[in-house]
C-alpha positions as a LaTeX table, in Angstrom:
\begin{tabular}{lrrr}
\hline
Residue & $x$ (\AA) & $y$ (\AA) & $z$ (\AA) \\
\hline
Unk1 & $-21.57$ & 28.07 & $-1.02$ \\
Unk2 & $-17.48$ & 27.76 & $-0.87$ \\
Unk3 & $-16.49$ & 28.52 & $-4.36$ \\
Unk4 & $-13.79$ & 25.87 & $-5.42$ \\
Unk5 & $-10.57$ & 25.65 & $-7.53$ \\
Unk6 & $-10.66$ & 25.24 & $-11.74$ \\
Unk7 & $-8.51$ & 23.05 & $-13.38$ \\
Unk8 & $-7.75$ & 22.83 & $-16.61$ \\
Unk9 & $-6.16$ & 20.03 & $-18.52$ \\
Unk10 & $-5.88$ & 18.68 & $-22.17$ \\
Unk11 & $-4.92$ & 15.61 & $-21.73$ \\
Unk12 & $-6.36$ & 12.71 & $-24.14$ \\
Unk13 & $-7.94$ & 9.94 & $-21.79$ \\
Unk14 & $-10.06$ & 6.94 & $-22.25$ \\
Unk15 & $-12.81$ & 6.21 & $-19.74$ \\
Unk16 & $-13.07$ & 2.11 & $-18.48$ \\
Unk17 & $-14.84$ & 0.34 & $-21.46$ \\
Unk18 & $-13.03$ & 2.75 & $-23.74$ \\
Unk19 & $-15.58$ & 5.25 & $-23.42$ \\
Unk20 & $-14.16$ & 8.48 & $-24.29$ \\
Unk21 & $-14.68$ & 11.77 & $-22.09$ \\
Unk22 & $-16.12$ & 15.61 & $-23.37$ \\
Unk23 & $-13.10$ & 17.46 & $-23.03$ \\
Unk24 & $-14.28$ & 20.60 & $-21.34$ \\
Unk25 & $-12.79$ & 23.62 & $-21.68$ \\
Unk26 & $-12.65$ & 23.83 & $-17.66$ \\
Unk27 & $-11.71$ & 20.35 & $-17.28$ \\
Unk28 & $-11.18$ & 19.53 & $-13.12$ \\
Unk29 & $-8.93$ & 17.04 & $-11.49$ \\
Unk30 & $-9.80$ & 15.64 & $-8.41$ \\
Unk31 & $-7.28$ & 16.14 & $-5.51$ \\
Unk32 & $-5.30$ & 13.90 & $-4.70$ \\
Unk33 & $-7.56$ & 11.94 & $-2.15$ \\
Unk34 & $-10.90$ & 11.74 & $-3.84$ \\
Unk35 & $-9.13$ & 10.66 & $-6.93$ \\
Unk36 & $-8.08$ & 7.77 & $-5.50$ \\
Unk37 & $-12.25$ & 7.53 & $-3.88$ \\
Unk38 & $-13.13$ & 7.95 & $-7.66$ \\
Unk39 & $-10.27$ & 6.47 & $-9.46$ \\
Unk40 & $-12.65$ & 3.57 & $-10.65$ \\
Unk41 & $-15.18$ & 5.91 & $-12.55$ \\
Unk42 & $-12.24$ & 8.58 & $-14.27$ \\
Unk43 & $-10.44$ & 8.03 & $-17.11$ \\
Unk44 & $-7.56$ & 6.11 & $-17.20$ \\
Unk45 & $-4.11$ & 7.07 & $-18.66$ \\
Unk46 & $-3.21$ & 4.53 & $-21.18$ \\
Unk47 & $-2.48$ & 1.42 & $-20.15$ \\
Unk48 & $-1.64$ & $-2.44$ & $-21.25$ \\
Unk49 & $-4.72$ & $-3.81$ & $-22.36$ \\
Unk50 & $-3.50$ & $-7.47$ & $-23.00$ \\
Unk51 & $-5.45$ & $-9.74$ & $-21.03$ \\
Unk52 & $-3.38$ & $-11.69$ & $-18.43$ \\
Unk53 & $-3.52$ & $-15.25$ & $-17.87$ \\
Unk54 & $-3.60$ & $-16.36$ & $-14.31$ \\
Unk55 & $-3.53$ & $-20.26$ & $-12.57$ \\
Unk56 & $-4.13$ & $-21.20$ & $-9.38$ \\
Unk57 & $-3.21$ & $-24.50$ & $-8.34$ \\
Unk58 & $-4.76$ & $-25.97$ & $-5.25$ \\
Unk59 & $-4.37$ & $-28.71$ & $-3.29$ \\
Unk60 & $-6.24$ & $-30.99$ & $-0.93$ \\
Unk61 & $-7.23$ & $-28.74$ & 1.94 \\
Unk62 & $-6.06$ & $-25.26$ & 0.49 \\
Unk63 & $-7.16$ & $-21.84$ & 2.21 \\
Unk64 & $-10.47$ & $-20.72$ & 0.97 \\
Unk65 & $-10.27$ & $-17.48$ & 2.52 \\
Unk66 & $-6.95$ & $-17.19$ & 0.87 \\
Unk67 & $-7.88$ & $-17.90$ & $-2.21$ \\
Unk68 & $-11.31$ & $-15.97$ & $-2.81$ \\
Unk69 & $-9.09$ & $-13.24$ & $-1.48$ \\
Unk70 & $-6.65$ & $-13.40$ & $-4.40$ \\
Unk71 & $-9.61$ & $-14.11$ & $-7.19$ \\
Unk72 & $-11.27$ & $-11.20$ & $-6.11$ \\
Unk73 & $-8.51$ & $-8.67$ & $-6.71$ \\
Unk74 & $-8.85$ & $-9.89$ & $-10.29$ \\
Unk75 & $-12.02$ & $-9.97$ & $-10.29$ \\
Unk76 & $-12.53$ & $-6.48$ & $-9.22$ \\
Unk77 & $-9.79$ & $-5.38$ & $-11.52$ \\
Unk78 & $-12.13$ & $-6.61$ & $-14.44$ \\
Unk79 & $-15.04$ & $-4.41$ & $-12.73$ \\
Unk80 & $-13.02$ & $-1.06$ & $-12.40$ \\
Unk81 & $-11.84$ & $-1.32$ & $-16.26$ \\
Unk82 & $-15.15$ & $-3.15$ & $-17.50$ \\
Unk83 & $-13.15$ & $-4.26$ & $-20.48$ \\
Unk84 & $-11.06$ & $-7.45$ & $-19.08$ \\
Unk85 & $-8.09$ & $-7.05$ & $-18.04$ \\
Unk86 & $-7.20$ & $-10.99$ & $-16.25$ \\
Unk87 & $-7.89$ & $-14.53$ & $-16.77$ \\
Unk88 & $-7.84$ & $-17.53$ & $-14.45$ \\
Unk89 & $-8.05$ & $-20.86$ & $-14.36$ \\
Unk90 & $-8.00$ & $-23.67$ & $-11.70$ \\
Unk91 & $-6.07$ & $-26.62$ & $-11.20$ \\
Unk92 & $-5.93$ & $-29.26$ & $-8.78$ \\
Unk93 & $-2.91$ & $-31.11$ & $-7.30$ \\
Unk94 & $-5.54$ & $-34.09$ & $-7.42$ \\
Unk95 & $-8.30$ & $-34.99$ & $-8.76$ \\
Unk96 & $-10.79$ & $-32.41$ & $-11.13$ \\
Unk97 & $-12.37$ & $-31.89$ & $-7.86$ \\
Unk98 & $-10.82$ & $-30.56$ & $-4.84$ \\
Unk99 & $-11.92$ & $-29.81$ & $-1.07$ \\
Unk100 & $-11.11$ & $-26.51$ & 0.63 \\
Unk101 & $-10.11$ & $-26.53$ & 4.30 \\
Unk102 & $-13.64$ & $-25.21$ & 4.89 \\
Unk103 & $-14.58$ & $-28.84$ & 3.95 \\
Unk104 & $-16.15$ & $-26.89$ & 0.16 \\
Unk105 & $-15.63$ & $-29.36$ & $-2.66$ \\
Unk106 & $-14.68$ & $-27.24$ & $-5.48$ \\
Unk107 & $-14.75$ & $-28.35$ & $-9.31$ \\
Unk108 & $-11.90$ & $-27.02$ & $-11.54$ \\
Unk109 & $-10.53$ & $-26.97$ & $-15.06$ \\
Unk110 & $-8.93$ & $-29.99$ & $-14.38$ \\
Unk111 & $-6.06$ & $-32.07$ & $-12.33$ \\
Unk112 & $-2.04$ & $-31.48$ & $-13.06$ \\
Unk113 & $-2.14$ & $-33.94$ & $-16.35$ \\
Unk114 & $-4.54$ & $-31.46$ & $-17.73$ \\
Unk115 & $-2.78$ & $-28.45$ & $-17.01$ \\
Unk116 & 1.01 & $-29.94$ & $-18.27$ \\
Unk117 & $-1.22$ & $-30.66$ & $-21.52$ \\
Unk118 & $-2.45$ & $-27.07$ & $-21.68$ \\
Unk119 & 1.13 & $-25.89$ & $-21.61$ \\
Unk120 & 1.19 & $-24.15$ & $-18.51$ \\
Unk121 & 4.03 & $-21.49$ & $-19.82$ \\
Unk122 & 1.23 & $-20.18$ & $-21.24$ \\
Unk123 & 0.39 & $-18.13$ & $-18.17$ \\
Unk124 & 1.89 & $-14.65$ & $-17.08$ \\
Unk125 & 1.23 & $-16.09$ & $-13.17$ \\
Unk126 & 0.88 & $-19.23$ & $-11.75$ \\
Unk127 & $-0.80$ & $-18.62$ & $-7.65$ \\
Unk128 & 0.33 & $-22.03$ & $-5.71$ \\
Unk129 & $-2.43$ & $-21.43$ & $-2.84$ \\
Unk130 & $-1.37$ & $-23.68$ & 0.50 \\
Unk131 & $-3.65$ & $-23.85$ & 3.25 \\
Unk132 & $-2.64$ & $-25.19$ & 7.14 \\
Unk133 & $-3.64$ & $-28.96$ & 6.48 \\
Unk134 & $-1.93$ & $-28.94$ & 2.64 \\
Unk135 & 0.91 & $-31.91$ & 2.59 \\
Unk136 & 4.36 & $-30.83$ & 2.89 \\
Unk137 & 5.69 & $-34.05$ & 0.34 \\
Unk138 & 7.24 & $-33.32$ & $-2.72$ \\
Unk139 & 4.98 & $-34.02$ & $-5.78$ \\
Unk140 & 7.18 & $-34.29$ & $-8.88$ \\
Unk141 & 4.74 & $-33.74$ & $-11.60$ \\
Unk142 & 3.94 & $-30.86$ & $-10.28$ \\
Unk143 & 7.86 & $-29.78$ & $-9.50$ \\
Unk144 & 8.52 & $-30.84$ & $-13.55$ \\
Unk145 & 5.50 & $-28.53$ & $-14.33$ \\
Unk146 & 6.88 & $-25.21$ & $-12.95$ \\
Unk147 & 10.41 & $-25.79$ & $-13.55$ \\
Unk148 & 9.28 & $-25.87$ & $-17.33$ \\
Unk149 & 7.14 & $-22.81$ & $-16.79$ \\
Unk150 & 10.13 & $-21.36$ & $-15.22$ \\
Unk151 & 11.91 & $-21.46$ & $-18.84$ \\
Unk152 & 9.37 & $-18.64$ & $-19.76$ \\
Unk153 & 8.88 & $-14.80$ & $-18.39$ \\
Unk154 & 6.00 & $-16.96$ & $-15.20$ \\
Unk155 & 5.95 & $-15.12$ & $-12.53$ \\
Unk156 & 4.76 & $-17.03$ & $-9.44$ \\
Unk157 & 3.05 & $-16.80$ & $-6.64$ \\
Unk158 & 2.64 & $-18.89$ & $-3.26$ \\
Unk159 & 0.35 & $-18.24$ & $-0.37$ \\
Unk160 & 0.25 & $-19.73$ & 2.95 \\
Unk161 & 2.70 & $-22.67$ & 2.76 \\
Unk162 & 2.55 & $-22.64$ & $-1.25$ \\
Unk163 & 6.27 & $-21.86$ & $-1.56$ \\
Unk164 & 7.35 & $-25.01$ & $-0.45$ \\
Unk165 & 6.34 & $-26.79$ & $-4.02$ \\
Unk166 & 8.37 & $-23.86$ & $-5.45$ \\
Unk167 & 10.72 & $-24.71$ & $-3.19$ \\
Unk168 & 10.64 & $-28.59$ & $-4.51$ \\
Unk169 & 10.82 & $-27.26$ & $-7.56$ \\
Unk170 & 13.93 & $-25.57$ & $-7.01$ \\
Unk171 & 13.04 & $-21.54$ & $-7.70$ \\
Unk172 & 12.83 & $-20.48$ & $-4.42$ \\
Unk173 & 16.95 & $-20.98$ & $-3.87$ \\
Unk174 & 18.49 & $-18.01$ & $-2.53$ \\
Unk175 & 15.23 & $-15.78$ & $-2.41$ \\
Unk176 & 13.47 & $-15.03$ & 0.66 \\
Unk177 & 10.07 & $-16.58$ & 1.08 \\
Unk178 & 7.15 & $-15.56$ & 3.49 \\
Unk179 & 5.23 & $-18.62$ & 4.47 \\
Unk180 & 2.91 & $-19.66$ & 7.35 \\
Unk181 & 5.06 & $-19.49$ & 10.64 \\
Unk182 & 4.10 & $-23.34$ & 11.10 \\
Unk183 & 5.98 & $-24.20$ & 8.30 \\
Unk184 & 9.29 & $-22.08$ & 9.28 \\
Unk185 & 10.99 & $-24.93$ & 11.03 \\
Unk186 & 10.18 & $-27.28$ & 7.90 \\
Unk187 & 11.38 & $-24.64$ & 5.09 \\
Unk188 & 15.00 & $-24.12$ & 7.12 \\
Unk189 & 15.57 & $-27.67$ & 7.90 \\
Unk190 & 14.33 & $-29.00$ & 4.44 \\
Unk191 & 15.51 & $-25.77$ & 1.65 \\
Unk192 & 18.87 & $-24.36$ & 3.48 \\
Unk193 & 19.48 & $-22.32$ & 0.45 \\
Unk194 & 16.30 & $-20.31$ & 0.79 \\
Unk195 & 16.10 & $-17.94$ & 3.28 \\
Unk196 & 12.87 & $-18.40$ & 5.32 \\
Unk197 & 11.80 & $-14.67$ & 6.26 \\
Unk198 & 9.73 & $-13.02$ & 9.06 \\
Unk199 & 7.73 & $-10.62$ & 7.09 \\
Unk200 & 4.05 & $-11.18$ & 6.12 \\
Unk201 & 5.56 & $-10.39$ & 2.19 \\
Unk202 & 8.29 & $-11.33$ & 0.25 \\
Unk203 & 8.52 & $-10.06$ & $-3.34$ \\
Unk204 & 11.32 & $-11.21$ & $-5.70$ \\
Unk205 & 12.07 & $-10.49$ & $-9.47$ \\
Unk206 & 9.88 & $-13.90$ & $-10.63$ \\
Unk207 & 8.71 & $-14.90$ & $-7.36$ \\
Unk208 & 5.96 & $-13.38$ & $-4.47$ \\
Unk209 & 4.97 & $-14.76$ & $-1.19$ \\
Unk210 & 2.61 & $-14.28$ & 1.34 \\
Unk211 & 2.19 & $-15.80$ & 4.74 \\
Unk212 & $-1.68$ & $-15.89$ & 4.96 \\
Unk213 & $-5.50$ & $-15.49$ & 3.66 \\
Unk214 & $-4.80$ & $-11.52$ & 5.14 \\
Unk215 & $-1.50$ & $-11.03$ & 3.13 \\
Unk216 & $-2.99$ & $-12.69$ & 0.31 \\
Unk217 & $-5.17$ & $-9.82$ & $-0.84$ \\
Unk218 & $-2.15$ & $-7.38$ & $-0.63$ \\
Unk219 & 0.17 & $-9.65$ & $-2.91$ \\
Unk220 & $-2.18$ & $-9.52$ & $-5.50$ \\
Unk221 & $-2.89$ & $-6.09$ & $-5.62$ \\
Unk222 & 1.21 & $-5.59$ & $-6.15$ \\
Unk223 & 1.01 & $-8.13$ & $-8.50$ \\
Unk224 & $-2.16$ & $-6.09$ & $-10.49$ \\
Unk225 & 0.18 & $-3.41$ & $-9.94$ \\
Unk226 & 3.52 & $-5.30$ & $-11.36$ \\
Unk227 & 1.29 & $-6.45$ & $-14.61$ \\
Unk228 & $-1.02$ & $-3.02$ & $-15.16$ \\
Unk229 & 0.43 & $-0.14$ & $-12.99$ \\
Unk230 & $-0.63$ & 1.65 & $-10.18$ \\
Unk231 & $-3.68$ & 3.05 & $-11.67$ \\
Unk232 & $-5.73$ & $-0.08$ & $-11.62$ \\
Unk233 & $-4.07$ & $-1.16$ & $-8.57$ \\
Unk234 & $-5.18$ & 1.74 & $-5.85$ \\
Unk235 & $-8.52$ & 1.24 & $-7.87$ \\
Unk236 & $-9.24$ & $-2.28$ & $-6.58$ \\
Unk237 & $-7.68$ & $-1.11$ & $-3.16$ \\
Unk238 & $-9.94$ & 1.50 & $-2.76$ \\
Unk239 & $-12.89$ & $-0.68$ & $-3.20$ \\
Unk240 & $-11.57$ & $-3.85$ & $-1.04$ \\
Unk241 & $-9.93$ & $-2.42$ & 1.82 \\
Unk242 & $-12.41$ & $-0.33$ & 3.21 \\
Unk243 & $-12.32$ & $-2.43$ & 6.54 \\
Unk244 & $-8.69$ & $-2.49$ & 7.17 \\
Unk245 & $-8.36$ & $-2.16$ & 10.77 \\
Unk246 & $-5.78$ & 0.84 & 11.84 \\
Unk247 & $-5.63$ & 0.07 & 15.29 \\
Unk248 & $-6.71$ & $-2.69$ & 18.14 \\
Unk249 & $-10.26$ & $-1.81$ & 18.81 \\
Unk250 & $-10.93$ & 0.19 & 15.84 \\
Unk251 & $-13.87$ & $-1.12$ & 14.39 \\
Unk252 & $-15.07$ & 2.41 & 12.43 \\
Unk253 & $-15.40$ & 2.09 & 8.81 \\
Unk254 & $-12.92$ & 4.71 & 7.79 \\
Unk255 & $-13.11$ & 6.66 & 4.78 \\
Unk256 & $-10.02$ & 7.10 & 2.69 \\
Unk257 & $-9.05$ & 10.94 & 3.32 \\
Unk258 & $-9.58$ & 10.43 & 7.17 \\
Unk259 & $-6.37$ & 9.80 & 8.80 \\
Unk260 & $-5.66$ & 8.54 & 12.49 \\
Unk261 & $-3.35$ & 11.56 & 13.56 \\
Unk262 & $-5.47$ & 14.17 & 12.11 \\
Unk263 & $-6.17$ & 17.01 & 14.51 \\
Unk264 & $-10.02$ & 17.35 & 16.31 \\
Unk265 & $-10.93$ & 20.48 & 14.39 \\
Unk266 & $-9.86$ & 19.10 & 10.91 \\
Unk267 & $-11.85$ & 16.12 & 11.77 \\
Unk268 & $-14.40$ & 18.13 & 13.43 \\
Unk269 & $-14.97$ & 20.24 & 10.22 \\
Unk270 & $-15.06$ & 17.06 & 7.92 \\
Unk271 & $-17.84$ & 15.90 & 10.02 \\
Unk272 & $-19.47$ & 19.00 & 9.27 \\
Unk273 & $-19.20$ & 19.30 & 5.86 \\
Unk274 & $-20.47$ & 15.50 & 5.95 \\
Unk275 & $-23.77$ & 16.55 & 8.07 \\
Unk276 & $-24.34$ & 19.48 & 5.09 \\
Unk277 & $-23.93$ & 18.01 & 1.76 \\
Unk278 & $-27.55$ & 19.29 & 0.29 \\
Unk279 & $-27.42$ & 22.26 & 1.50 \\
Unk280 & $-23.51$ & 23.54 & 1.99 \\
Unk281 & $-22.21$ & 25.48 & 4.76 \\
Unk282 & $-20.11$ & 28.96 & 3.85 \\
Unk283 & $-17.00$ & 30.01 & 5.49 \\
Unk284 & $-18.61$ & 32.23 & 8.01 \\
Unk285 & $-20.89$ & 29.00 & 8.74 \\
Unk286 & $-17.86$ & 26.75 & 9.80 \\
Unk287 & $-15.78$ & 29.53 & 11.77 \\
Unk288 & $-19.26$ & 30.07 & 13.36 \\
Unk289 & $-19.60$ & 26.78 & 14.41 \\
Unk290 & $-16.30$ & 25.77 & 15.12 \\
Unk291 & $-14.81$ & 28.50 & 16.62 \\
Unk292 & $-11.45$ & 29.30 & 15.10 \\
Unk293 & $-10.68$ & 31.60 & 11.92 \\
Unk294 & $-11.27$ & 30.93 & 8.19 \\
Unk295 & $-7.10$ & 31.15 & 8.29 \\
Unk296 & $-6.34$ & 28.44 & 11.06 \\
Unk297 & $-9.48$ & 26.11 & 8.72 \\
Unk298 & $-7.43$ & 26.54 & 5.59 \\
Unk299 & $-4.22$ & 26.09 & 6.96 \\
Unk300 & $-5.61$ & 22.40 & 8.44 \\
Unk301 & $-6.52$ & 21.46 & 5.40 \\
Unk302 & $-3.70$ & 22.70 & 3.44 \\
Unk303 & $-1.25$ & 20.63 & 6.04 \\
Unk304 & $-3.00$ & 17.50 & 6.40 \\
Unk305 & $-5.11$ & 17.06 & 3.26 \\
Unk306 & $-3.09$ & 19.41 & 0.35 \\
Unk307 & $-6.21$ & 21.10 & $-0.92$ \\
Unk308 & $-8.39$ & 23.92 & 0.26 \\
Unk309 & $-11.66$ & 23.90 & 2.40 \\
Unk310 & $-14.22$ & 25.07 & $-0.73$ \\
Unk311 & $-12.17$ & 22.14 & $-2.99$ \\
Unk312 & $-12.75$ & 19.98 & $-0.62$ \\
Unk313 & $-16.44$ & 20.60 & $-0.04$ \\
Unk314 & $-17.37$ & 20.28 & $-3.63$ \\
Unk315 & $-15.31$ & 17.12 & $-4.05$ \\
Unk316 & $-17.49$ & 15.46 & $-1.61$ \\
Unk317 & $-20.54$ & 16.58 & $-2.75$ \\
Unk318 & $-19.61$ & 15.24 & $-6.26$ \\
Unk319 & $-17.75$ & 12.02 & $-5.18$ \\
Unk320 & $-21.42$ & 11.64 & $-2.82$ \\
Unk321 & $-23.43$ & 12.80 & $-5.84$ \\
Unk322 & $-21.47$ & 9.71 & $-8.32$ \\
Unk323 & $-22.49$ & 7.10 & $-5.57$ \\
Unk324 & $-26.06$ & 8.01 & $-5.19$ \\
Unk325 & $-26.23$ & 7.75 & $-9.55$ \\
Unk326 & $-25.14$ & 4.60 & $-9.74$ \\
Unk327 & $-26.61$ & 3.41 & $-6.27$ \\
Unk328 & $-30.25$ & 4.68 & $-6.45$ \\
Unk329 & $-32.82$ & 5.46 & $-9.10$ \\
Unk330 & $-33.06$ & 8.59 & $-8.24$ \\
Unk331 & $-33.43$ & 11.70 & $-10.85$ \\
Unk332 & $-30.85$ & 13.74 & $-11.78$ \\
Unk333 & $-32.54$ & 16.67 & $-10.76$ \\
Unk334 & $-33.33$ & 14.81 & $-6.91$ \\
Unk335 & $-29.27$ & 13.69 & $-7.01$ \\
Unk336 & $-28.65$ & 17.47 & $-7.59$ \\
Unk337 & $-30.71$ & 18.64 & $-4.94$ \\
Unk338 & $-29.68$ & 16.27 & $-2.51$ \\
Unk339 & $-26.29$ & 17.62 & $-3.34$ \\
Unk340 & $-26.70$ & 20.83 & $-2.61$ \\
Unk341 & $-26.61$ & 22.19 & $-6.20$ \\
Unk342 & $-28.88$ & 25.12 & $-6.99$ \\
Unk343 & $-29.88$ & 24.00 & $-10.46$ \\
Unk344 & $-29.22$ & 20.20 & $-12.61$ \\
Unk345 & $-27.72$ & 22.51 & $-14.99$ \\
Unk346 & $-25.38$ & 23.71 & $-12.84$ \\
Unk347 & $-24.55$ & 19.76 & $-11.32$ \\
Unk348 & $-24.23$ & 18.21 & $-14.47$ \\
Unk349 & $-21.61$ & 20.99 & $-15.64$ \\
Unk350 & $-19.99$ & 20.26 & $-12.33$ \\
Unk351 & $-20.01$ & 16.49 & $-12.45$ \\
Unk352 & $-19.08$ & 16.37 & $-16.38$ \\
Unk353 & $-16.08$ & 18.43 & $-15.55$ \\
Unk354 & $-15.18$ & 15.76 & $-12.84$ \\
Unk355 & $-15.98$ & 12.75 & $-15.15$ \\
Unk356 & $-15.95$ & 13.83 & $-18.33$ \\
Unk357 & $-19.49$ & 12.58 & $-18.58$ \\
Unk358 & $-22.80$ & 13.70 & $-17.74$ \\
Unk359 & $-24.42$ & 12.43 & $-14.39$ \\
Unk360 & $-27.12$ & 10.09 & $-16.91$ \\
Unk361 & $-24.16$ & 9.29 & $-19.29$ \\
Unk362 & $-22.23$ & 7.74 & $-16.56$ \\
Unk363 & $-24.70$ & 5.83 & $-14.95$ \\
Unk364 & $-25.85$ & 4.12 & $-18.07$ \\
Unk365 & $-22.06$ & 3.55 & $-18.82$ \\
Unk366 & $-21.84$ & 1.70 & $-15.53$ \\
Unk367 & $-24.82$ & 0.23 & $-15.01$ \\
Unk368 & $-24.52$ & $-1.70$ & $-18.85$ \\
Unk369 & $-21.04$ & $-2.65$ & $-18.09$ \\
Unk370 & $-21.48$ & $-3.92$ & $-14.33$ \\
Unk371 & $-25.12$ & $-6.06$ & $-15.78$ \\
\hline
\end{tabular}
């Protein structure tokens, strides 16, 4: 079995929920790459707890995919720190009820009277989601209603063609906006003081666009990010952009420490280490197999991955070991096994080191908080 690097580290943490870890007196960090695969299930550093209030405001026709894009971030930003971190309402430009471009009637918390009622300054981000078939006219209740959110620290949002109401509304003027390229010729002609721009993104001090339902899910993420850090942001990345495409034609699920322009043998040996989880390949095995020396093996994975081979191996096998816990029923002892640990003992040692919590403590942590 590759033996693998200690860590130690002191550091006062809180686990999502506000669970707090066992400090152990050989405390491991994940490197850097499977701490961003695990980021969701380690304790996070300290961070603003104050739930968020979010609007979306859509109108006749809006972008479904778009939209569900955008809720989910939130969504799954509520998942990876259990305890809530966002709110959101709905409003529509209409009536209470409002159809999607899909032709999905939608109900809401209500139409624009109800939301200028509510005080809509009461939100840290109002989303204005557009869609291709959304009306380009002016509608002045709703220009009143974010101008007087405007007075307030709002920051707001507009997807697909939903900067031109910010536009209307005047808070778009000399910012650049990303919009649907359909609605470039409108935006120049109609708002010469904002500058229409080519780019999928635009982010401003108060104000973020995004072109489209594929943009959408990115501006949200930097807004997470903007409102509660990094931390929870690469969290919710690292569960919803598993399927990003790298390249035409590229239709492999790619995991996140696999990089395009990684060398054969690195990938080669990943592969391996993949095939042998339960029961873990030595040194010798891998120069054996592979055909080059344990110096040229460390030296790949030192370039392209900053970590060693054997702290790389047991990463996986606990990163695969956390996923089968809170994926399967299966024992603690079976988990270990299937992990190529010798003894539970020695896993849950392993894995509370990792986690700060033992392999059944962390499953029922989960599993309460996710029911």
């Amino acid at each position: 079995m590759l033996k693998h690097i200690d860590q130690t580290d002191s550091t006062t943490t809180i686990l999502p929920g506000g669970l707090r870890p066992v400090l152990r007196e050989n405390k491991k960090e994940f490197s850097h790459l499977w701490r961003e695969t695990n980021r969701a299930f380690l304790p996070f550093d300290e961070i603003d707890t104050q739930i968020r209030k979010v609007c979306f405001i859509l109108p006749e026709h809006f972008s479904m995919l778009s939209f569900t894009a955008a809720v989910d971030a939130l969504v799954t930003a509520n998942l990876v720190h259990t305890a809530p971190l966002f709110s959101f309402e709905t409003y529509a430009v209409g009536d209470a009820k409002v159809r999607s471009d899909l032709g999905i009637e939608i109900s809401t918390d209500g139409g624009l009277g109800d939301l200028k009622s509510c005080r809509p300054d009461k939100f840290d981000l109002i989303v204005l989601c557009g869609g291709y078939r959304c009306s380009v006219t002016e509608n002045h209740l709703l220009s009143n209603i974010l101008r007087s959110a405007a007075r307030k620290d709002t920051i707001f949002a507009g997807i697909w063609n939903g900067a031109i109401p910010l536009a209307y509304a005047g808070l778009m003027d000399n910012l650049s906006c990303a919009l649907h390229p359909d609605n470039h010729a409108f935006m120049r002609e109609r708002f010469q003081k904002v500058s229409v721009s080519g780019n999928i993104l635009e982010i401003e001090s108060q104000v973020v666009t995004s072109a489209g339902p594929a943009s959408a899910l990115e501006m949200m993420l930097q807004l997470i990010g903007r409102l509660k850090g990094g931390t929870i942001m690469r969290a919710i990345r690292e569960i919803l952009s598993c399927d990003q495409v790298v390249e035409p034609g590229n239709a492999r699920l790619l995991s996140i420490e696999e990089n395009p322009v990684m060398p054969q043998n690195l990938l080669d040996i990943i592969q391996l280490m993949r095939a042998n989880i339960d029961d873990p390949l030595s040194m010798d095995d891998l120069v054996a197999c592979l055909g080059i020396s344990r110096r040229q093996i460390e030296r790949l994975f030192q370039n392209y991955l900053q970590t060693s081979p054997g702290r790389y191996y047991l990463e996986l096998r606990v990163t695969y070991a956390r996923r089968l816990l809170l994926q399967s029923n299966a024992s603690v002892t079976d988990v270990a096994i299937a992990c190529g640990f010798v003894t539970s003992s020695h896993f849950s040692n392993c894995f509370k080191d990792y986690f700060g919590l033992s392999p059944s403590q962390l499953r029922e942590h989960f599993r309460k908080n996710l029911s």
